[in-house]
Coordinates of C-alpha atoms in Angstrom, one line a residue:
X1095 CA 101.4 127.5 108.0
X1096 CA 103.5 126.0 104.8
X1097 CA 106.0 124.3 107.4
X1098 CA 103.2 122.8 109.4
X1099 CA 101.8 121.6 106.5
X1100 CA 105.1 120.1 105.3
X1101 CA 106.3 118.9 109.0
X1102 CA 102.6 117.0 108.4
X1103 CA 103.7 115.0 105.2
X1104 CA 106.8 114.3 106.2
X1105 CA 105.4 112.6 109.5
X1106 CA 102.5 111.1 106.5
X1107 CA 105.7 109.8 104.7
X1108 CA 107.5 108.2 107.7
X1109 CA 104.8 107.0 109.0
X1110 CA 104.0 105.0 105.4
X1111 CA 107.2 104.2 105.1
X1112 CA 107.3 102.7 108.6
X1113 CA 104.3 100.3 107.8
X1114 CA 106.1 99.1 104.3
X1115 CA 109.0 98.1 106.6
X1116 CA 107.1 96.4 108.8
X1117 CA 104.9 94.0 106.1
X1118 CA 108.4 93.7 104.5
X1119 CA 109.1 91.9 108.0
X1120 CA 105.6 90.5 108.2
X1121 CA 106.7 88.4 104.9
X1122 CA 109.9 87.5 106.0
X1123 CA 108.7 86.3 109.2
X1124 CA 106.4 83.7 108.0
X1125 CA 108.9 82.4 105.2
X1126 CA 108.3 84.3 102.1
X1127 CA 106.1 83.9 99.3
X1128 CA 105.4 80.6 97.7
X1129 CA 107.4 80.7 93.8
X1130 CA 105.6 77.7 92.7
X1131 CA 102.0 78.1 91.9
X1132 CA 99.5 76.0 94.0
X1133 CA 96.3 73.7 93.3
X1134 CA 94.1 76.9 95.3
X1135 CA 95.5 79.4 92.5
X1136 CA 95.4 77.1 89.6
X1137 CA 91.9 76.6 90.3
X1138 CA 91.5 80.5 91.2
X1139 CA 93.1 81.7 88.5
X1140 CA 92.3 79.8 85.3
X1141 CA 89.5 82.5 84.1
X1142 CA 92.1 85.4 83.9
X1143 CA 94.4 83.0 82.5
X1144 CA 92.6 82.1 80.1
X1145 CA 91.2 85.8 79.1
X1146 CA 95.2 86.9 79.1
X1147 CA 95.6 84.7 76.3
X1148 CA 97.9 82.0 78.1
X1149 CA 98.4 79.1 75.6
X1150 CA 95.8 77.9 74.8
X1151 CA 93.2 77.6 77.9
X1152 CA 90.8 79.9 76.1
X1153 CA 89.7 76.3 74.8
X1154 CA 89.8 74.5 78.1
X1155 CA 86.3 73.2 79.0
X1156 CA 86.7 74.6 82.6
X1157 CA 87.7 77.9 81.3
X1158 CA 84.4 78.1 79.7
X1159 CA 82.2 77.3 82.7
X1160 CA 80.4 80.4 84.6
X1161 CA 83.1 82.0 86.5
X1162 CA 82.5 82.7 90.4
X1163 CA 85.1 85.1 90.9
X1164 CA 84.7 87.8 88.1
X1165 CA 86.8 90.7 89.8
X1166 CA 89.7 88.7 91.1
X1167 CA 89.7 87.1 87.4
X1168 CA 90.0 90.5 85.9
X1169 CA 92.7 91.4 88.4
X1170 CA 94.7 88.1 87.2
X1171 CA 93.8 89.3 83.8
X1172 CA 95.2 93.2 84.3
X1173 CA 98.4 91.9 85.9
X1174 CA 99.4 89.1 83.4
X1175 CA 98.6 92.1 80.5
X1176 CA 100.7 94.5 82.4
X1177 CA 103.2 93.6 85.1
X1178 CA 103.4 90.0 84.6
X1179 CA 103.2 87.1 87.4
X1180 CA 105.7 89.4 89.4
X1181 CA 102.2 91.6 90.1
X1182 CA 100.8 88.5 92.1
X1183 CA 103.4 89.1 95.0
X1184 CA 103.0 93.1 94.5
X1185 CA 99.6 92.8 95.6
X1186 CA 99.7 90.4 98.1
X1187 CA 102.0 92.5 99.8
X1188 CA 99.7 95.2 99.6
X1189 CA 96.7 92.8 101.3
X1190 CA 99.7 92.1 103.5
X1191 CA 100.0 95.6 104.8
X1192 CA 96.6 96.2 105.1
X1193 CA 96.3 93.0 107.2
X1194 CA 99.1 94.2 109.7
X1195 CA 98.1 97.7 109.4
X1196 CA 95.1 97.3 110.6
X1197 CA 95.3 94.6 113.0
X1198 CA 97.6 96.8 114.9
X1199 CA 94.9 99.4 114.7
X1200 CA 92.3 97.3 116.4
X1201 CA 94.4 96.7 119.4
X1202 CA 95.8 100.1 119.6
X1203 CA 91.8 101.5 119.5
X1204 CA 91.2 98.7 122.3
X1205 CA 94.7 99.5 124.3
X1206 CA 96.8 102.7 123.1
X1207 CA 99.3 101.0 122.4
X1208 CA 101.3 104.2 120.7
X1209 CA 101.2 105.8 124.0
X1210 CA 104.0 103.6 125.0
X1211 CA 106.8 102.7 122.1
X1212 CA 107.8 99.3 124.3
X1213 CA 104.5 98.1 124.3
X1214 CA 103.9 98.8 120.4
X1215 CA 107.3 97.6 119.5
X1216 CA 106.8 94.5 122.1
X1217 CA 103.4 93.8 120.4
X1218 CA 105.1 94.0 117.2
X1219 CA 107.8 91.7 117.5
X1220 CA 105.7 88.7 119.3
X1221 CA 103.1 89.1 116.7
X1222 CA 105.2 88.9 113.8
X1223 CA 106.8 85.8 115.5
X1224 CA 103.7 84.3 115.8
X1225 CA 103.9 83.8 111.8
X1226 CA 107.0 82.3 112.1
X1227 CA 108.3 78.4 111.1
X1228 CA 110.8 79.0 113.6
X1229 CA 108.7 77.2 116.4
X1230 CA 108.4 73.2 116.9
X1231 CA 104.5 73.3 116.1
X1232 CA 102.5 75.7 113.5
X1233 CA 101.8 78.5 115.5
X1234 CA 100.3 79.8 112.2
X1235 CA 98.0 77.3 111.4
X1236 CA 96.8 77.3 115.5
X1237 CA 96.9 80.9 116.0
X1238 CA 95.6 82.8 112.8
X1239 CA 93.8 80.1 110.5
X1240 CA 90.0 79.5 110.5
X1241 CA 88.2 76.2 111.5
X1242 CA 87.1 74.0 108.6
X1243 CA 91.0 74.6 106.7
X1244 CA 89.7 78.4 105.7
X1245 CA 92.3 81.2 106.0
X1246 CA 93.3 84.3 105.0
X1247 CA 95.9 83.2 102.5
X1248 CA 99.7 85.1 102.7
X1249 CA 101.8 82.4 101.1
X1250 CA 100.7 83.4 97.7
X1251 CA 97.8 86.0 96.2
X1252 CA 94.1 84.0 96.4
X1253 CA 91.0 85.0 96.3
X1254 CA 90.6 84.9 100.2
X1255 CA 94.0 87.0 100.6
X1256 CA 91.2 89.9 100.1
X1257 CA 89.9 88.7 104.3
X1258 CA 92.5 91.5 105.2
X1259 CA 90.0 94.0 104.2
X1260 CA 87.7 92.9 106.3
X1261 CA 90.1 94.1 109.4
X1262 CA 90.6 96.9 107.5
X1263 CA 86.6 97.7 107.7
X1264 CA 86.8 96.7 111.3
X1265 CA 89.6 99.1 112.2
X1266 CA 87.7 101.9 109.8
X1267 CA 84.7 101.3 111.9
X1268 CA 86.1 101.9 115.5
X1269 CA 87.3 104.9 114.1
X1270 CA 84.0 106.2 113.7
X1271 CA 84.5 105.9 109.5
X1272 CA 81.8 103.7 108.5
X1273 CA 82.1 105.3 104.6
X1274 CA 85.4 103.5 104.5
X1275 CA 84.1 100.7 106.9
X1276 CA 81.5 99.8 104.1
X1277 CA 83.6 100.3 101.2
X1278 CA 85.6 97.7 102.7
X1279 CA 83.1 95.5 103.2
X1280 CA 81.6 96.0 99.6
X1281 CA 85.8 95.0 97.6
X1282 CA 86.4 92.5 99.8
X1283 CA 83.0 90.2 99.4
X1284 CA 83.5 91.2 95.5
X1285 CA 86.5 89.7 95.7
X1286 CA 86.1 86.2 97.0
X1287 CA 81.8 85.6 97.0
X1288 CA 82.1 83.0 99.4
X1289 CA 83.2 86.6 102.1
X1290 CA 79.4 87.7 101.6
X1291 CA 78.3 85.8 105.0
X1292 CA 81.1 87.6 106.4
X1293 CA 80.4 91.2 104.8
X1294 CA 76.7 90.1 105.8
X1295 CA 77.9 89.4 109.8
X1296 CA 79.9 93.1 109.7
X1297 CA 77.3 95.1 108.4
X1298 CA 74.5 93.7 111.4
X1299 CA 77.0 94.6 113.8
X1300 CA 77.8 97.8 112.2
X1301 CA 73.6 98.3 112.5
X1302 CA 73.5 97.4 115.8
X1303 CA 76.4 99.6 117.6
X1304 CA 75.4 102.4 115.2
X1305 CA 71.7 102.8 115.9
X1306 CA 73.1 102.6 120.2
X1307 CA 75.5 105.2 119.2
X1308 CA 73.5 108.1 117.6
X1309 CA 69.7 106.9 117.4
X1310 CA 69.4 108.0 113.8
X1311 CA 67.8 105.7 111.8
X1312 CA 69.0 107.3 108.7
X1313 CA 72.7 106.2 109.5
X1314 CA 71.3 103.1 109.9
X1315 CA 69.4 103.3 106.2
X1316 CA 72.9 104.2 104.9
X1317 CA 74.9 101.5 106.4
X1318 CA 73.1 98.8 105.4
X1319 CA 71.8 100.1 102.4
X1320 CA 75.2 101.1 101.1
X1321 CA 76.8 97.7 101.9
X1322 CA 73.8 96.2 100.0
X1323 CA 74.5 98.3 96.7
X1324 CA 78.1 97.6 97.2
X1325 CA 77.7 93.9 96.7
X1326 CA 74.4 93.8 94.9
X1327 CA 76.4 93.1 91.6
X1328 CA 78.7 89.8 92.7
X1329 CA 75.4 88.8 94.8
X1330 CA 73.5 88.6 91.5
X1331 CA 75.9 87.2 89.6
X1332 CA 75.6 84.5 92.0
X1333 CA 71.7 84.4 92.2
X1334 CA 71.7 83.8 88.6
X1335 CA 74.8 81.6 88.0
X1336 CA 71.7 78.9 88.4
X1337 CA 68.8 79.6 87.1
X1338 CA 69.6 77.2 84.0
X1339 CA 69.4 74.3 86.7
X1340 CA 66.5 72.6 87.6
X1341 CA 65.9 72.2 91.8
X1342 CA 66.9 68.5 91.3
X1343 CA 70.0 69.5 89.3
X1344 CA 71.3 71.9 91.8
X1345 CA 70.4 69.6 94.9
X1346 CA 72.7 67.0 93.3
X1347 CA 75.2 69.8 92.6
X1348 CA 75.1 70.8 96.6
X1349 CA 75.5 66.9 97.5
X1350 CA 78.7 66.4 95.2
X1351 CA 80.3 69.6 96.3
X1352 CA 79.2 69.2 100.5
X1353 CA 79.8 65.3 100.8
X1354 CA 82.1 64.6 97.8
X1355 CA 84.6 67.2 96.9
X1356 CA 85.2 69.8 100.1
X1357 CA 83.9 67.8 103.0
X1358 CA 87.2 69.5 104.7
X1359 CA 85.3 72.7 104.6
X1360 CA 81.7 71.8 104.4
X1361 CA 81.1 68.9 107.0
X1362 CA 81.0 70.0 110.8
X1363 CA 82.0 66.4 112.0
X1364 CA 85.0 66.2 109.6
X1365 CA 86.8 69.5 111.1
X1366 CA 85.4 70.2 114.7
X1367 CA 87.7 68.5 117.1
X1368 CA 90.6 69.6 119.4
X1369 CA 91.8 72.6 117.0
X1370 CA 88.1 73.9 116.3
X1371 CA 87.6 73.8 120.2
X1372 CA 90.6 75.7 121.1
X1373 CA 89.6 78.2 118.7
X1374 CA 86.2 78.5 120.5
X1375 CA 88.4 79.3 123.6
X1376 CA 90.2 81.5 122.1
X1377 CA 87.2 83.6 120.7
X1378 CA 86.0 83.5 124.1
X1379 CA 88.7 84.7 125.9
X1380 CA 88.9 87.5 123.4
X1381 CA 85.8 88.6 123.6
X1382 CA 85.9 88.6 127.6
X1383 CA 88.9 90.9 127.4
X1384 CA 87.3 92.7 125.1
X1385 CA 84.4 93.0 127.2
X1386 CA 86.5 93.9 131.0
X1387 CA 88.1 97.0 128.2
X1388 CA 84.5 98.2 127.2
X1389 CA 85.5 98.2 123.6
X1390 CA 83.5 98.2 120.6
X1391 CA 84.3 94.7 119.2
X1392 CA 82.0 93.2 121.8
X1393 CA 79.3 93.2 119.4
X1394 CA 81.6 92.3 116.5
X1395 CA 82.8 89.3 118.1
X1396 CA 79.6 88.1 119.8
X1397 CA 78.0 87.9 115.9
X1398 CA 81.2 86.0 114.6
X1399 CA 81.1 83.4 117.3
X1400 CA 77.3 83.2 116.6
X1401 CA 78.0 83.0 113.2
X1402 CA 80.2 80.6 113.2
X1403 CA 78.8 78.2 115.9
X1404 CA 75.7 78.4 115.3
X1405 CA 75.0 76.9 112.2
X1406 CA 77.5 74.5 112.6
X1407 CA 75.6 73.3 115.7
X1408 CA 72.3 72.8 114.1
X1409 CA 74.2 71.1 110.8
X1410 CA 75.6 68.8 112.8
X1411 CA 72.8 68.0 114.9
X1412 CA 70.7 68.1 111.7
X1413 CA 72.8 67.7 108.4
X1414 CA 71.8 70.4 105.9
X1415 CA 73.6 70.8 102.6
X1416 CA 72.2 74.3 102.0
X1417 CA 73.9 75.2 105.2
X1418 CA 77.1 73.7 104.7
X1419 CA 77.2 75.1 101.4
X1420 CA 77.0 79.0 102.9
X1421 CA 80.3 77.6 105.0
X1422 CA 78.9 80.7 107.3
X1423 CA 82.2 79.2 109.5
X1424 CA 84.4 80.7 106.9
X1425 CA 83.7 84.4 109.1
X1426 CA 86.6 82.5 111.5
X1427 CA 89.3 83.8 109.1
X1428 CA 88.2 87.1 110.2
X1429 CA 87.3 86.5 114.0
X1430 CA 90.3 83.8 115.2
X1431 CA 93.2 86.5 113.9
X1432 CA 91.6 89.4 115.8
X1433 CA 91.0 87.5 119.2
X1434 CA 94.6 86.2 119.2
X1435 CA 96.0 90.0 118.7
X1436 CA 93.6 91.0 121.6
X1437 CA 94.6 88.5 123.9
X1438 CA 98.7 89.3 123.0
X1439 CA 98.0 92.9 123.0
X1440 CA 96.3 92.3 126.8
X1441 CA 99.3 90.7 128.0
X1442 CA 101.5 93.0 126.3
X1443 CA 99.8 95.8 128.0
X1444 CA 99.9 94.1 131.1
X1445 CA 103.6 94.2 131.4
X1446 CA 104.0 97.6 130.9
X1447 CA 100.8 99.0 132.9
X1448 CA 103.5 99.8 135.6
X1449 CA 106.5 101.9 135.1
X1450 CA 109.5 99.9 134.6
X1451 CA 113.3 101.5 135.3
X1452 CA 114.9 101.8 131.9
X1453 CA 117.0 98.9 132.0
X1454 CA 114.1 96.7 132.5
X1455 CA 112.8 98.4 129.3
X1456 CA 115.7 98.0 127.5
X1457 CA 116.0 94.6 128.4
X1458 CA 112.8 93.5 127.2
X1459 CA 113.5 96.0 124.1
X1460 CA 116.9 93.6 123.4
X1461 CA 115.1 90.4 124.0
X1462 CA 112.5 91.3 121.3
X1463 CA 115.9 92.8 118.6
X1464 CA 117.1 88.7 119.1
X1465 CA 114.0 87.6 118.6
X1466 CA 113.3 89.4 115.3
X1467 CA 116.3 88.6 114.1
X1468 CA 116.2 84.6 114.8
X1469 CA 112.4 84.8 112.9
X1470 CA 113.4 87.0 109.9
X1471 CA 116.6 84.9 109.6
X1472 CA 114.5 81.6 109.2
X1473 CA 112.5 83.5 106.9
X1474 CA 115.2 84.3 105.1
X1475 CA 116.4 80.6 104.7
X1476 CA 112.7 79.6 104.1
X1477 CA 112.6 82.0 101.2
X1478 CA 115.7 80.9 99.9
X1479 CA 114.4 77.2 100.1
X1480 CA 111.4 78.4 98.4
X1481 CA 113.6 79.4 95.6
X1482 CA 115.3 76.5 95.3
X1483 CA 112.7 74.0 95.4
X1484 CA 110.8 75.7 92.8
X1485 CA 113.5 74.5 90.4
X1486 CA 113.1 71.3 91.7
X1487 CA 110.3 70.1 91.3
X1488 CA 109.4 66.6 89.8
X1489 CA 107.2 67.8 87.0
X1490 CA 108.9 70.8 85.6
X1491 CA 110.2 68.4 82.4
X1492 CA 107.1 67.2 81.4
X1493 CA 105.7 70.5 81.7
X1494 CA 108.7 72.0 79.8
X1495 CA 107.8 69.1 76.7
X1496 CA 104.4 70.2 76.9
X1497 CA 105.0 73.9 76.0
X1498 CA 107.2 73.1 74.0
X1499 CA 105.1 70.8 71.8
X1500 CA 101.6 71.8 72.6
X1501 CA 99.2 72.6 70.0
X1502 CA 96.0 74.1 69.4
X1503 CA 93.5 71.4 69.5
X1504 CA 95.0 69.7 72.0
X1505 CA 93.3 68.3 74.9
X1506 CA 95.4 66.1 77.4
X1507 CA 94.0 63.5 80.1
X1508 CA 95.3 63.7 83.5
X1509 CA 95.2 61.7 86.3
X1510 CA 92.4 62.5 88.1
X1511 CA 93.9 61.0 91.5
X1512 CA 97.1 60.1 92.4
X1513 CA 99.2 62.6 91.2
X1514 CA 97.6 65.8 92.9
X1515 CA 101.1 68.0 91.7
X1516 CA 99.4 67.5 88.0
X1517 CA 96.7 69.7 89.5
X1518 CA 99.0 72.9 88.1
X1519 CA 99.0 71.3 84.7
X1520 CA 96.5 73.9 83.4
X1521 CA 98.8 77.1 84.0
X1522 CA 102.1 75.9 84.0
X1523 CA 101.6 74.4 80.4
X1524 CA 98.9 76.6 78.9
X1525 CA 97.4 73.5 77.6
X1526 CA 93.6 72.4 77.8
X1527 CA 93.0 68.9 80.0
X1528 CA 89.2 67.3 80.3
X1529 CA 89.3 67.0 84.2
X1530 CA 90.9 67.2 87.7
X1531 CA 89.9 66.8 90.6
X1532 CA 90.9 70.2 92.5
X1533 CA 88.7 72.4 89.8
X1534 CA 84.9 72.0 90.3
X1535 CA 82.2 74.4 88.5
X1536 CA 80.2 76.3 91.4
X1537 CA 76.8 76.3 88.3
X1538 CA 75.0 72.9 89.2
X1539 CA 74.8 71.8 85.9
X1540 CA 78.6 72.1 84.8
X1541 CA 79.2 70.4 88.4
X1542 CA 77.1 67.2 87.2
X1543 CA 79.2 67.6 84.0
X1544 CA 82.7 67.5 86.0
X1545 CA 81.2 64.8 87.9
X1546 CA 80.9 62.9 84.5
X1547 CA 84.2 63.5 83.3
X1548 CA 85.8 62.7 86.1
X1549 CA 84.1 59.4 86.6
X1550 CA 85.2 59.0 82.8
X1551 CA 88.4 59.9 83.5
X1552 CA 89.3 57.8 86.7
X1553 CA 87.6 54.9 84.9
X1554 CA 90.3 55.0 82.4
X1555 CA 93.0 55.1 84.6
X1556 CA 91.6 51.9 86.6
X1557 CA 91.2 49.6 84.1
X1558 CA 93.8 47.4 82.2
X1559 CA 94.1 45.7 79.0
X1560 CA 91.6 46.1 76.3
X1561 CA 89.0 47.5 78.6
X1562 CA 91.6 50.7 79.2
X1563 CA 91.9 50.6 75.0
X1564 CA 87.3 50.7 75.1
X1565 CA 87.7 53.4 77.6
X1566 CA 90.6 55.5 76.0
X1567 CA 88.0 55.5 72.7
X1568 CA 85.4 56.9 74.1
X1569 CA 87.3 59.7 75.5
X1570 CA 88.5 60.2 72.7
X1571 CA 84.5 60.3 71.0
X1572 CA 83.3 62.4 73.6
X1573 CA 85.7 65.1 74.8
X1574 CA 88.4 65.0 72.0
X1575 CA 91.4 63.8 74.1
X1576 CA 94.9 64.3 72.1
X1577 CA 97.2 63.3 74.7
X1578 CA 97.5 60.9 77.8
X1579 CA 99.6 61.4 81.0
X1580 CA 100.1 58.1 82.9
X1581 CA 102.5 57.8 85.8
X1582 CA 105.4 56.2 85.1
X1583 CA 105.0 52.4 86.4
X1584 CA 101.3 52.2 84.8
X1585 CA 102.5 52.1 80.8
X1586 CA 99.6 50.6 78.5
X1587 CA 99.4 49.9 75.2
X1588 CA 96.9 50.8 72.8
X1589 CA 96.8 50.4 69.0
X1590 CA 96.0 54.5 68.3
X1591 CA 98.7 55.5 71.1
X1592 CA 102.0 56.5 70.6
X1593 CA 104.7 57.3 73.5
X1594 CA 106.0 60.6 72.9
X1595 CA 107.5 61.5 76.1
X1596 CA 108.9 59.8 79.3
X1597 CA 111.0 60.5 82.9
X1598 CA 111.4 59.0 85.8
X1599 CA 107.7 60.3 87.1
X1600 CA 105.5 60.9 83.7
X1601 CA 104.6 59.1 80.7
X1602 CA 103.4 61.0 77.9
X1603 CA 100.9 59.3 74.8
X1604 CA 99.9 61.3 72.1
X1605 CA 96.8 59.3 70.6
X1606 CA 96.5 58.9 66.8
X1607 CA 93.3 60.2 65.1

């Protein structure tokens, strides 16, 4: 009894330590993690910033507006206090894992692939590759990304990294586990809000297959009702992020955010097109292989493509702001990733439906070593270019003068177009600014505020002469600005502005009280 119980953990421990092997070639094969931090994460992660204590962005206007993503923000918070940025890349390869874990999972449950170690490994290999930047064309961004620019983010940690537990519900699910199905459901729409349409589109499907499966409506009562409490606390926190805006407030709020600043991910007509539509194919020809293996995504699948079609159907037959702001598209990041792996995992399976002599097996088995190796190498040289360029980059010395010399008190004016690498000006200096454009509020009045400031703002940067000097004053009246970065090639000269700091990119002005 005590050495089947030990023969079990050991299999336990291979097994785990076969799957941290494989995610550490899931991240080589798509080129490593990002070093430098992006606009998405700047945005992201300014309210655990902030609450860690980093310079001085507790002041930061932004910083202080009603923050959408309480839980990730504490995460950011927890691993700044206690591993430092390093923690970032420890979780995302944990979301990693989970995403590769349980993809594998869903197309195992559809095709046993563990009954036959070529297929799995075959599977494996082509998958991985899939990632790769080894190809002529993005195989990535036409293989596993969303319509509308959404996607489950592995470059770097994000809030939408937490998709991968949505596959991990999925996979809990065909297993018969909805306890761990829901769960998964619940952390990842707690995560990221904007995964509640998504969390929403599981759970009816969960519903549905469940009540076919047993007839017990009490099941049912538990499903649903236990996703509900599971995200009845982010869900609030979103009801009531706006109940200090008036309905004329927040419908100018939903125009600014739907026609002005993500369009990209809001407006039907500015993303369908060639990649959306063979997206829709692929879906299709997922769920039709799906369907000829009687498995129990059918229903999954049929609600994401309703789900994601529909609405954007009707909004773009009949434009709806409130629509476009749900984004109920966004349910592709989940949906696209899980057809391709069907369809791969159909055609693997295919090939090895008929017993093959070894050497065939072997073969195919060598063909798939060369290709691993030819990805993870030009992961490898990605990763090491990823290195390199983060010590390259074209704003790192104005940054560095800005740590050095920052104050509290001090609030500096960006460009608010133009010079979209400023957009990491907020965590890579500590420092508070007045505006940019990548960081929006989600409460409707602090959007109409950012709209202000940023009209302020870009008004500044347009003008010349004496009307910049008028402008620069009443900046400097209304939000307190300290500090002024131009772009080197638009000096000025005003009488309460002093140049402090300049390179061949950045000029610096620190403006006398």
């Amino acid at each position: 009894m005590q050495e089947e119980a030990s023969s079990k953990t050991n299999k336990q421990w291979l097994q785990f330590l076969l799957w941290v092997g494989i995610t550490i070639l899931f991240v080589l094969a798509f080129g490593g993690f990002r070093i430098m931090l992006s606009g998405n994460q700047t945005t992201k992660m300014l309210f655990g910033y902030a609450n860690s204590g980093w310079g001085y962005l507790a002041d930061d206007w932004f910083a202080n507006t009603k923050d959408p993503l309480p839980l990730f923000s504490w995460l950011v918070e927890l691993i700044l206090r206690t591993t430092g940025s390093w923690g970032f890349d420890l979780v995302q390869f944990i979301l990693m894992g989970i995403f590769i874990f349980s993809i594998f999972g869903i197309v195992d449950h559809v095709f046993d692939l563990r009954s036959n170690k070529w297929a799995a490994f075959t599977f494996m290999v082509l998958y991985l590759a899939s990632f790769s930047p080894l190809w002529p064309i993005d195989l990535e961004l036409s293989l596993h990304d969303g319509v509308a620019g959404q996607f489950i983010g592995f470059k770097q940690l994000l809030p939408n990294s937490f998709g991968a537990l949505f596959l991990l519900s999925i996979y809990l699910f065909l297993k018969d586990k909805p306890v761990g199905a829901i769960l998964a459901i619940g952390v990842g729409s707690s995560f990221h809000s904007g995964y509640l349409v998504i969390g929403a589109a599981l759970t009816l499907a969960y519903i549905f297959m469940d009540y076919l499966a047993h007839k017990d409506f009490k099941r049912v009562l538990m499903i649903g009702g236990g996703a509900l409490l599971l995200v009845l606390p982010i869900t609030i926190h979103y009801y009531l992020g706006n109940t200090n805006a008036t309905s004329e407030q927040i419908n100018q709020a939903k125009n600014l955010v739907v026609n002005l600043r993500i369009p990209q991910h809001t407006l039907v007509h500015t993303w369908w097109g060639p990649d959306a539509f063979f997206k829709l194919i692929v879906l299709l020809v997922g769920l039709v292989v799906a369907a000829l293996k009687k498995s129990k995504l059918v229903p999954i699948m049929l609600i994401f493509i309703a789900v994601i079609f529909g609405p954007a159907l009707v909004t773009y037959i009949r434009p709806s702001n409130t629509i476009a702001m749900l984004q109920l598209w966004r349910t592709s990041v989940v949906a696209v990733p899980i057809a391709v792996a069907v369809i791969l995992a159909n055609f693997v399976s295919s090939i090895y439906q008929k017993e093959h002599p070894p050497l065939v097996n072997y073969l195919i088995a060598g063909m798939m070593v060369v290709l691993l190796i030819a990805v993870t190498g030009k992961g490898i040289h990605s990763q090491i270019d990823n290195v390199q360029n983060a010590h390259q980059i074209e704003e790192d010395d104005l940054y560095e003068y800005v740590r050095q010399t920052g104050q509290q008190g001090d609030n500096y004016l960006v460009p608010v177009y133009g010079a979209p690498k400023l957009f990491t000006f907020r965590l890579s200096t500590g420092m508070p600014i007045v505006v940019n454009w990548k960081s929006h509020p989600w409460n409707a009045v602090e959007m109409l505020e950012w709209d202000q400031r940023r009209l302020m703002a870009h008004k500044f940067y347009r003008l010349d002469g004496e009307e910049k000097c008028e402008q620069l004053n009443y900046l400097v009246d209304t939000y307190q600005v300290t500090h002024v970065v131009a772009l080197n090639g638009r000096a000025f000269d005003c009488p309460n502005t002093t140049l402090t700091y300049e390179d061949n990119f950045y000029l610096l002005y620190k403006v006398r009280p």
